[in-house]
PDB file of C-alpha atoms in Angstrom:
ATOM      1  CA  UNK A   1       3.709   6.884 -12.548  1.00 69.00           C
ATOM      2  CA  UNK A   2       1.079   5.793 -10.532  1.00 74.00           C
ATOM      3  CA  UNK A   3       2.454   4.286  -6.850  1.00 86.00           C
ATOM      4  CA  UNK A   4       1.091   3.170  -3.688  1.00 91.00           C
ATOM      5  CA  UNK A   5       3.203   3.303  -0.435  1.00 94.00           C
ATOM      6  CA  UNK A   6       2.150   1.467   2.719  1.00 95.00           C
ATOM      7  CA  UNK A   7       3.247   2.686   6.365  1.00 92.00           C
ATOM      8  CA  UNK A   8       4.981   0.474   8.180  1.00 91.00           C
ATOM      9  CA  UNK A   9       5.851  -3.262   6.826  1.00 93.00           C
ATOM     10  CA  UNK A  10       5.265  -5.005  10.548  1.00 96.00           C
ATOM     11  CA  UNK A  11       2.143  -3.665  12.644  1.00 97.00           C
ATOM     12  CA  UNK A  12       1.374  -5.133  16.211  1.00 97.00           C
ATOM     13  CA  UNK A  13      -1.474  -4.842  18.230  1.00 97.00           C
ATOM     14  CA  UNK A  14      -3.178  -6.959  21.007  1.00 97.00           C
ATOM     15  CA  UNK A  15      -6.615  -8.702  20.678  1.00 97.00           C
ATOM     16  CA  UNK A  16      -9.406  -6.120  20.952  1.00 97.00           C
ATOM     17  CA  UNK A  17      -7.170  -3.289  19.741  1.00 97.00           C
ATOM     18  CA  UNK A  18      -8.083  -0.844  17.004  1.00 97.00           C
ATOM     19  CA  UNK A  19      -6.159  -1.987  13.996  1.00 98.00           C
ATOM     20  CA  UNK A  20      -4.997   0.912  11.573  1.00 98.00           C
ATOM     21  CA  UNK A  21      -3.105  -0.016   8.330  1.00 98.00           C
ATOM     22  CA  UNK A  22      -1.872   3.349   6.517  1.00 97.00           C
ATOM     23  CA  UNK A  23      -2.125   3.371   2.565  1.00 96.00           C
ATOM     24  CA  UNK A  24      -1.401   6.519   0.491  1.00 95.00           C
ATOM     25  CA  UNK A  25      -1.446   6.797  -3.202  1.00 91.00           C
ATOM     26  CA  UNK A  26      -0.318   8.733  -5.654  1.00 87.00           C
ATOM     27  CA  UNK A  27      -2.340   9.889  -8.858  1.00 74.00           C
ATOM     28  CA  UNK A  28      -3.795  12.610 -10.277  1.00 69.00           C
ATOM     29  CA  UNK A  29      -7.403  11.665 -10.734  1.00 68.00           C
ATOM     30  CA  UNK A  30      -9.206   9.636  -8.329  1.00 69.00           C
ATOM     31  CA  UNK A  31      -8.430   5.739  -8.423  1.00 78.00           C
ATOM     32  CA  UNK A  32     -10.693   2.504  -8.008  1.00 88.00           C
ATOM     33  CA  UNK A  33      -8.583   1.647  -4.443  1.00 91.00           C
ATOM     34  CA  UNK A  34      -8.561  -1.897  -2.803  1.00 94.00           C
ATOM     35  CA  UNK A  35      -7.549  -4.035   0.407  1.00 97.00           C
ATOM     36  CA  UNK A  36      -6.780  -8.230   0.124  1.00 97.00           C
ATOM     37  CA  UNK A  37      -5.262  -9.930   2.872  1.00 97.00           C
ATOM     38  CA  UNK A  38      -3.051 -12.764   2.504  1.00 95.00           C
ATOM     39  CA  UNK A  39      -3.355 -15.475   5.057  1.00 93.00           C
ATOM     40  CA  UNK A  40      -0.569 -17.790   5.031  1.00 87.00           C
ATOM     41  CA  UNK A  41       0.320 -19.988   2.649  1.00 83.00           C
ATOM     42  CA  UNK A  42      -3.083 -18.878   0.342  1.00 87.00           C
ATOM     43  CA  UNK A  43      -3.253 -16.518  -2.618  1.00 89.00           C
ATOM     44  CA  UNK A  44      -4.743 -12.884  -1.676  1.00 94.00           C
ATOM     45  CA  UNK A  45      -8.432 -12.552  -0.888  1.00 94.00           C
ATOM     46  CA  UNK A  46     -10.296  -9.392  -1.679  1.00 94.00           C
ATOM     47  CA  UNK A  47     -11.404  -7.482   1.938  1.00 96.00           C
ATOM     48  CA  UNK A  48     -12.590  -4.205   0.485  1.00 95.00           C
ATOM     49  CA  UNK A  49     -13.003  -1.985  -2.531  1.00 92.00           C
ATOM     50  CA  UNK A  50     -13.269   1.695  -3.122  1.00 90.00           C
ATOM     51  CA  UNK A  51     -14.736   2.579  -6.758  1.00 84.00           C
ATOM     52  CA  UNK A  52     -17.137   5.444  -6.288  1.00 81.00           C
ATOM     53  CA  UNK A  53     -19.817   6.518  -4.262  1.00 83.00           C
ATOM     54  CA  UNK A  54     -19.663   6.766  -0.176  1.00 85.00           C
ATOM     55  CA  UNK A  55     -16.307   6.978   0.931  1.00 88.00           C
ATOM     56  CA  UNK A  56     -16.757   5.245   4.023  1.00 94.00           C
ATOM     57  CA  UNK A  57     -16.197   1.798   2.773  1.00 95.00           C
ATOM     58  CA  UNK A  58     -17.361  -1.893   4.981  1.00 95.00           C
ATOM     59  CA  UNK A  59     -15.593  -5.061   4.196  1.00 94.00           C
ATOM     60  CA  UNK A  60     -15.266  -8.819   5.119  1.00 94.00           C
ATOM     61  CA  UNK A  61     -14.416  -9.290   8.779  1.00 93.00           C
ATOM     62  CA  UNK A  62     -15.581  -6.599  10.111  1.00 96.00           C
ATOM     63  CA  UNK A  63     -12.470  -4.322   8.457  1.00 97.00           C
ATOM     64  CA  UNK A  64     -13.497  -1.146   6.764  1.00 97.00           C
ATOM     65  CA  UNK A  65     -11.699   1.845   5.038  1.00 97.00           C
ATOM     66  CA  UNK A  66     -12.226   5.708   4.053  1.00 94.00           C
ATOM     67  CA  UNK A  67     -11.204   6.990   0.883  1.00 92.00           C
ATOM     68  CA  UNK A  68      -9.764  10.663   0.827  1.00 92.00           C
ATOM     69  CA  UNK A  69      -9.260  12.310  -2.035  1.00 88.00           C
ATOM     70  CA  UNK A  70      -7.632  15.662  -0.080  1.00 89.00           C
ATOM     71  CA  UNK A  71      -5.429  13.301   1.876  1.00 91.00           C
ATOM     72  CA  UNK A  72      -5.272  10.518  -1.103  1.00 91.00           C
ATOM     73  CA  UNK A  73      -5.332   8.268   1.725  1.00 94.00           C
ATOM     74  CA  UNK A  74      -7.342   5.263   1.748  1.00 95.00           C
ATOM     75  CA  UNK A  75      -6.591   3.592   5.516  1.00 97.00           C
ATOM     76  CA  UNK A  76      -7.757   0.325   6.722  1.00 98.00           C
ATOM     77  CA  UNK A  77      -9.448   0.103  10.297  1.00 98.00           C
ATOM     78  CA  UNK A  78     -11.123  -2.704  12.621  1.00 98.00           C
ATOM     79  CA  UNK A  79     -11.952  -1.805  15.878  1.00 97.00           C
ATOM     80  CA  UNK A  80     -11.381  -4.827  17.260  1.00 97.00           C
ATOM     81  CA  UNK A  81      -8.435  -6.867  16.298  1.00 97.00           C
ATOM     82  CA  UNK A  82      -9.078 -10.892  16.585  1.00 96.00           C
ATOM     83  CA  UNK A  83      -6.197 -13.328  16.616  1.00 96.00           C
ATOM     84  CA  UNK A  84      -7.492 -14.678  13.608  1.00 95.00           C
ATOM     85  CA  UNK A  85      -6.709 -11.469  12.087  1.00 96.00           C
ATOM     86  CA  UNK A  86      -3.217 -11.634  11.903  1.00 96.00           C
ATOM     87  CA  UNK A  87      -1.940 -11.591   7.982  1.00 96.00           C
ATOM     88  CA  UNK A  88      -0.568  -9.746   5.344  1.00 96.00           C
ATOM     89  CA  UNK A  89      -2.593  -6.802   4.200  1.00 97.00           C
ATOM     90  CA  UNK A  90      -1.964  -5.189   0.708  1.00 96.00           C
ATOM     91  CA  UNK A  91      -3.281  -2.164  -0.788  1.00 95.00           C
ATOM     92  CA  UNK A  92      -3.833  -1.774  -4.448  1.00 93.00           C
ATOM     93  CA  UNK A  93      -5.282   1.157  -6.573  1.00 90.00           C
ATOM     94  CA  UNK A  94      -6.145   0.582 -10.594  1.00 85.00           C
ATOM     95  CA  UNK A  95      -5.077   3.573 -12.272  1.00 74.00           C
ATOM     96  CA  UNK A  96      -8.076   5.240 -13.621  1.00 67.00           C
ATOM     97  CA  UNK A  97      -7.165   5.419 -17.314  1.00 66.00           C
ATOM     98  CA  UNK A  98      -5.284   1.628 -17.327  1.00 65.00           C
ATOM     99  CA  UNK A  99      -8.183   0.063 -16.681  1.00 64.00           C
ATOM    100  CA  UNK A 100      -7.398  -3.629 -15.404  1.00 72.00           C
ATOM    101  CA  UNK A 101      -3.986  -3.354 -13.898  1.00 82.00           C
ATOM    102  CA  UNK A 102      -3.459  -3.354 -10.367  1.00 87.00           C
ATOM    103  CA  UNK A 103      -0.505  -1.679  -8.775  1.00 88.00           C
ATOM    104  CA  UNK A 104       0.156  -3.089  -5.416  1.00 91.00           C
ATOM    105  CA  UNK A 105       2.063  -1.318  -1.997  1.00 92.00           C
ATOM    106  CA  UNK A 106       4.628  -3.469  -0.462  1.00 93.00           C
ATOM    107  CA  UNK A 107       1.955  -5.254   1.984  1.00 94.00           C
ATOM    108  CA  UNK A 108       2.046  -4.746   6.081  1.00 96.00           C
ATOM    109  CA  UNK A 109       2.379  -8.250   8.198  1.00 96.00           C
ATOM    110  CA  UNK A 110      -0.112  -7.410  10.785  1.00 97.00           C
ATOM    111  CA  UNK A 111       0.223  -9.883  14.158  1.00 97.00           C
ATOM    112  CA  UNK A 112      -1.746  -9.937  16.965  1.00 97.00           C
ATOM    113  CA  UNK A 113      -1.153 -10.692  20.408  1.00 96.00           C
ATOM    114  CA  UNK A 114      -2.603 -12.740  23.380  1.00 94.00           C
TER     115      UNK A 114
ATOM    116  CA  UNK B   1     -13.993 -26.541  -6.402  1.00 58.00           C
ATOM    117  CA  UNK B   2     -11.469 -23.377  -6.602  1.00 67.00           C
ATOM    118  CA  UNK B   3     -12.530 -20.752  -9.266  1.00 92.00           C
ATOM    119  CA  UNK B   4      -9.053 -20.115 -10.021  1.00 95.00           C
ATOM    120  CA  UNK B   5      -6.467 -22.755  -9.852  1.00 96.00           C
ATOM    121  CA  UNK B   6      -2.346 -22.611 -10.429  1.00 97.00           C
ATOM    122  CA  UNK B   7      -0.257 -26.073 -11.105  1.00 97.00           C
ATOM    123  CA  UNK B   8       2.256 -27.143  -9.858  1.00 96.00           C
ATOM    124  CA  UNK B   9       1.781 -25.499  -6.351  1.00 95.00           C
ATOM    125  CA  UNK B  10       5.713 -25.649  -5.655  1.00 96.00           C
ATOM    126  CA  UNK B  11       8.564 -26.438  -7.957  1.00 97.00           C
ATOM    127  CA  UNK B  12      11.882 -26.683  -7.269  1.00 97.00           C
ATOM    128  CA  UNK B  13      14.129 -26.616 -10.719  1.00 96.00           C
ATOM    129  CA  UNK B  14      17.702 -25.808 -11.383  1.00 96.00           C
ATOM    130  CA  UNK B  15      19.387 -22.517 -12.922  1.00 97.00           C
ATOM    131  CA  UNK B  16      18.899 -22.643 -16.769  1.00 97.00           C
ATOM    132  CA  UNK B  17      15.830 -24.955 -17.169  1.00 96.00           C
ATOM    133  CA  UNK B  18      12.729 -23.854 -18.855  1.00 96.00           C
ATOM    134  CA  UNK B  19       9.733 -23.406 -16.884  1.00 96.00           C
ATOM    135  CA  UNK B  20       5.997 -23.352 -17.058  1.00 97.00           C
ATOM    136  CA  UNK B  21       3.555 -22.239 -14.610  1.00 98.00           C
ATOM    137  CA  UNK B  22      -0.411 -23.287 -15.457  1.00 98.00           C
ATOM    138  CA  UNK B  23      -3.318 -21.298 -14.718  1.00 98.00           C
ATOM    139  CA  UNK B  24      -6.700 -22.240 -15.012  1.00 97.00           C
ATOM    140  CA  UNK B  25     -10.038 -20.015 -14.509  1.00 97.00           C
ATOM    141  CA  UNK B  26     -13.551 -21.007 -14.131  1.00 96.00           C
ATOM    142  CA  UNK B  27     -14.951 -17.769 -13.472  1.00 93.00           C
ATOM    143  CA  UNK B  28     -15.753 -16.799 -16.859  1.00 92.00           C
ATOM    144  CA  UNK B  29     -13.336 -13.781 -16.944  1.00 92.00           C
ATOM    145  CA  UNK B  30     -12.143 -12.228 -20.189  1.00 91.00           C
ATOM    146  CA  UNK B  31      -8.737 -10.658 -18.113  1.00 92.00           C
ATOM    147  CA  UNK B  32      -6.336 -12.650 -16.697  1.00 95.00           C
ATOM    148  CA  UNK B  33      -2.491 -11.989 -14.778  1.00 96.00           C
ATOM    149  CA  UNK B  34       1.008 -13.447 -13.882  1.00 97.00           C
ATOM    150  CA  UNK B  35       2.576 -11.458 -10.484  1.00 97.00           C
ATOM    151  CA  UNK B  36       5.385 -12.377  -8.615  1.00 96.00           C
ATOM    152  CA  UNK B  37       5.566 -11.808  -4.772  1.00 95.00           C
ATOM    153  CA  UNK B  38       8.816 -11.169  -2.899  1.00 92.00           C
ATOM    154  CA  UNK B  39       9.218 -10.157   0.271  1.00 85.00           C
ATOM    155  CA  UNK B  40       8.997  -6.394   0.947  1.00 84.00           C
ATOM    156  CA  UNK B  41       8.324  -5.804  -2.504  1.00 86.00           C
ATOM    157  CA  UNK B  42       4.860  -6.805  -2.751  1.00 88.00           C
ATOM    158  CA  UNK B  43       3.409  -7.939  -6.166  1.00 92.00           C
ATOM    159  CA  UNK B  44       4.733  -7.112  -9.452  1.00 93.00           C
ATOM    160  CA  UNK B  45       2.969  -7.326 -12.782  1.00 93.00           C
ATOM    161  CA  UNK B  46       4.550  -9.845 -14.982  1.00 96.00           C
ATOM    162  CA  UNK B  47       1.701 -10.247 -17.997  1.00 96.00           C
ATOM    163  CA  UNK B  48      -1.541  -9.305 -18.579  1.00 94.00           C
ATOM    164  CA  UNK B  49      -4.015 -10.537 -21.213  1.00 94.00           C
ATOM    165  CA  UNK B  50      -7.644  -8.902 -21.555  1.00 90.00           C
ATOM    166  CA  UNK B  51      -8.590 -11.186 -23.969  1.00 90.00           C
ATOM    167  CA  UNK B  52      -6.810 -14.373 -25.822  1.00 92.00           C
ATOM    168  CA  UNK B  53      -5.554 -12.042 -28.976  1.00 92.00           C
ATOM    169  CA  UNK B  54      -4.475  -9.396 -26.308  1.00 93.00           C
ATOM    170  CA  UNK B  55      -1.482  -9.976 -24.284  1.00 95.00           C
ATOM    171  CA  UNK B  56       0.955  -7.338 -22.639  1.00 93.00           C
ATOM    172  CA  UNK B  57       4.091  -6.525 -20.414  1.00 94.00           C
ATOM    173  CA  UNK B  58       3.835  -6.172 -17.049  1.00 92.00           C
ATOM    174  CA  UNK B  59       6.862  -3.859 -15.032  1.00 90.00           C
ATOM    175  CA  UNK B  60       8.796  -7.172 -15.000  1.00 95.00           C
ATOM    176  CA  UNK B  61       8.413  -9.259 -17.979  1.00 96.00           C
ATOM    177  CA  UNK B  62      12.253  -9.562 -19.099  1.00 95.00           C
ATOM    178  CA  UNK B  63      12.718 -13.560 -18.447  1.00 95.00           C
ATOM    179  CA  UNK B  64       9.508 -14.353 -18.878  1.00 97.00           C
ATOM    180  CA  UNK B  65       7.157 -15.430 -21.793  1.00 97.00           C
ATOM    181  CA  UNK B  66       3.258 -16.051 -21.703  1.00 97.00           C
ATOM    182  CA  UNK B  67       0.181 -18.029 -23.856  1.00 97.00           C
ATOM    183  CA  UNK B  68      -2.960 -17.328 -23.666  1.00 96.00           C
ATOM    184  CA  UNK B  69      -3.835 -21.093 -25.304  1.00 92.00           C
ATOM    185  CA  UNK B  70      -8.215 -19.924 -24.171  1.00 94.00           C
ATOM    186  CA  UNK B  71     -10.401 -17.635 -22.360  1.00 94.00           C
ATOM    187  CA  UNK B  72      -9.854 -20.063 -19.253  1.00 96.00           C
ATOM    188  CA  UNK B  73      -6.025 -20.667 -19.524  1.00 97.00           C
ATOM    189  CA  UNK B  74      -2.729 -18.509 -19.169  1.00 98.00           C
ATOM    190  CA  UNK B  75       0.474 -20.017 -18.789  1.00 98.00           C
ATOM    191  CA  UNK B  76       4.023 -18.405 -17.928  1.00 98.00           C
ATOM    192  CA  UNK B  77       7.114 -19.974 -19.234  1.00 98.00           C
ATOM    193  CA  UNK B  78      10.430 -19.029 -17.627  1.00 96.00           C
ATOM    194  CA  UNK B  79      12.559 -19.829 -20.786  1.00 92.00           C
ATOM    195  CA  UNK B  80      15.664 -20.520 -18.541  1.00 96.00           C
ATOM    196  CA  UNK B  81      15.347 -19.856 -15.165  1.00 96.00           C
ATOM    197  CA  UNK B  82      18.210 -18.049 -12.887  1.00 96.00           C
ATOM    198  CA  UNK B  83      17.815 -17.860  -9.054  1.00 96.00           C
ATOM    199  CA  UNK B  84      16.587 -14.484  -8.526  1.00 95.00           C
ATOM    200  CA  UNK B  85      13.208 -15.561 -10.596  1.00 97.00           C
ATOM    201  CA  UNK B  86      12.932 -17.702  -6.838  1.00 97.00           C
ATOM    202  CA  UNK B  87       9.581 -15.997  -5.945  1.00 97.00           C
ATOM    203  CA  UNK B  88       5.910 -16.783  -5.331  1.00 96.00           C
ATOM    204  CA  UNK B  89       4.214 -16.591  -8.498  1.00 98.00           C
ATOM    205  CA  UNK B  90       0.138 -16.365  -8.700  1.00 97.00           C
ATOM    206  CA  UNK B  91      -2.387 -15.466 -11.311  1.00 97.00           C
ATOM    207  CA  UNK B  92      -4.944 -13.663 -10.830  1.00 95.00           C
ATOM    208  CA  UNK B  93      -8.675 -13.281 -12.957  1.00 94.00           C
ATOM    209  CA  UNK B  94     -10.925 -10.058 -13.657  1.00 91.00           C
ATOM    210  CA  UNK B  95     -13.939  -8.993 -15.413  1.00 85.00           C
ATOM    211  CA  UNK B  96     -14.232  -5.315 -16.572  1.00 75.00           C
ATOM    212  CA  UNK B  97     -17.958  -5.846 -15.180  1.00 76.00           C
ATOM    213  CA  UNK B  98     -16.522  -5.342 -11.592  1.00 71.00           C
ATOM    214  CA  UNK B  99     -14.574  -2.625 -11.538  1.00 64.00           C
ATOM    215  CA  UNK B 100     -11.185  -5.118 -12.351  1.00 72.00           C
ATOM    216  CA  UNK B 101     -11.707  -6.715  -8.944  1.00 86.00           C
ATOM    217  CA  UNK B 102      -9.593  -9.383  -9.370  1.00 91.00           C
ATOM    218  CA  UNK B 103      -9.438 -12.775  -8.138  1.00 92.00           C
ATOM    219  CA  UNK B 104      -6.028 -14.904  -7.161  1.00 94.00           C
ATOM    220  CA  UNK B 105      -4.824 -18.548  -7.357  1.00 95.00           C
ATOM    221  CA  UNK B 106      -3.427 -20.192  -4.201  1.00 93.00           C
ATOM    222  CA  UNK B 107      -0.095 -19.565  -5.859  1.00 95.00           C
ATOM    223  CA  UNK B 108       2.754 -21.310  -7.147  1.00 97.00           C
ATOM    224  CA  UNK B 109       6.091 -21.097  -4.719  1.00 96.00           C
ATOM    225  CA  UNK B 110       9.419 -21.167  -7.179  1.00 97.00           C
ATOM    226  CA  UNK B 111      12.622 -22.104  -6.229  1.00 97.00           C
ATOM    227  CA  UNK B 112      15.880 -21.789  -8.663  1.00 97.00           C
ATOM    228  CA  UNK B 113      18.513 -23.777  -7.505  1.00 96.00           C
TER     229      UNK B 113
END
């Protein structure tokens, strides 16, 4: 079965900081991949999406993410991490033959400090 | 005005009532979704429906019914609700056109008393 396992539940960083949120995935043939954010107290908003094409994928809010299928890694990055950044970050993949069902990783709280 | 909207946004109910959760889409989407959110766990697939005729089980359906009443609405019924169905519950809309992006509802928080 298809799965997706995020690194690390709680991630900290201070304002400016890179930001890296680890996703991995398992499946056999290349996925459609995704990253929504959850702001509190608001349903999930889509940052980025991975379905084919350049790997090196640019999002809302200046997050973006690289799909690789060696690694079957698809991380999210910002360089520079704003207080308004701080969230819940889940990644998704839809499994390429189950077209239309997402299967989501357990979601990182990302906070940032002063 | 919100393309996807969820009534009520919080309900508090008591162990063995029955349950219903709205969802209403303007977006024109044929696919539409029930997850639940706990903590750590992230979201689990309750229902899905691709169209109104089609409607299927998610990983954790046991407890939980669905109608597809139009394109535009999707409800979820708990037909008698026990405390671990205390969750955050949101729908969610798609369209095949998009690669099955899919858009969410604010959400709907749950507690079983």
């Amino acid at each position: 079965a298809q799965s997706v396992t995020q690194l690390g539940s709680h991630v900290s960083v201070s304002e400016g900081a890179l930001v890296l949120l680890r996703c991995n995935y398992s499946s056999s043939v290349p996925p459609y991949l995704f990253w929504y954010v959850q702001y509190p107290n608001q349903g999930l908003q889509l940052l980025l999406k991975y379905t084919t094409g350049a790997t090196l994928v640019k999002g809302i809010n200046g997050f973006e993410a690289e799909f690789k299928k060696s690694e079957t890694s698809f991380h999210l990055t910002k360089p520079s991490a704003h207080m308004s950044d701080a969230a819940e970050y889940f990644c998704a993949v839809t499994p390429y033959n189950q077209g239309g069902k997402l299967i989501f990783g357990q979601g990182t709280e990302l906070s940032v400090k002063p | 005005d919100a393309d996807v909207t969820q009534t009520p946004r919080n309900r508090i109910t008591k162990t063995g009532k029955r349950i219903m959760l709205e969802c209403s889409q303007t977006k024109g989407h044929d696919r539409m979704y029930w997850y639940r959110q706990d903590p750590g766990l992230g979201l689990r697939l309750i229902y899905y429906s691709f169209d109104v005729k089609d409607i299927n089980k998610g990983e954790i359906s046991d407890g939980y019914s669905v109608s597809r009443q139009a394109q535009a609405k999707f409800s979820l019924s708990l037909e008698s609700a026990i405390p671990n169905q205390t969750a955050l519950y949101f729908c969610a809309t798609s369209d095949r056109a998009t690669y099955n992006e899919q858009f969410f509802g604010p959400g709907t928080r749950l507690t079983v008393l």
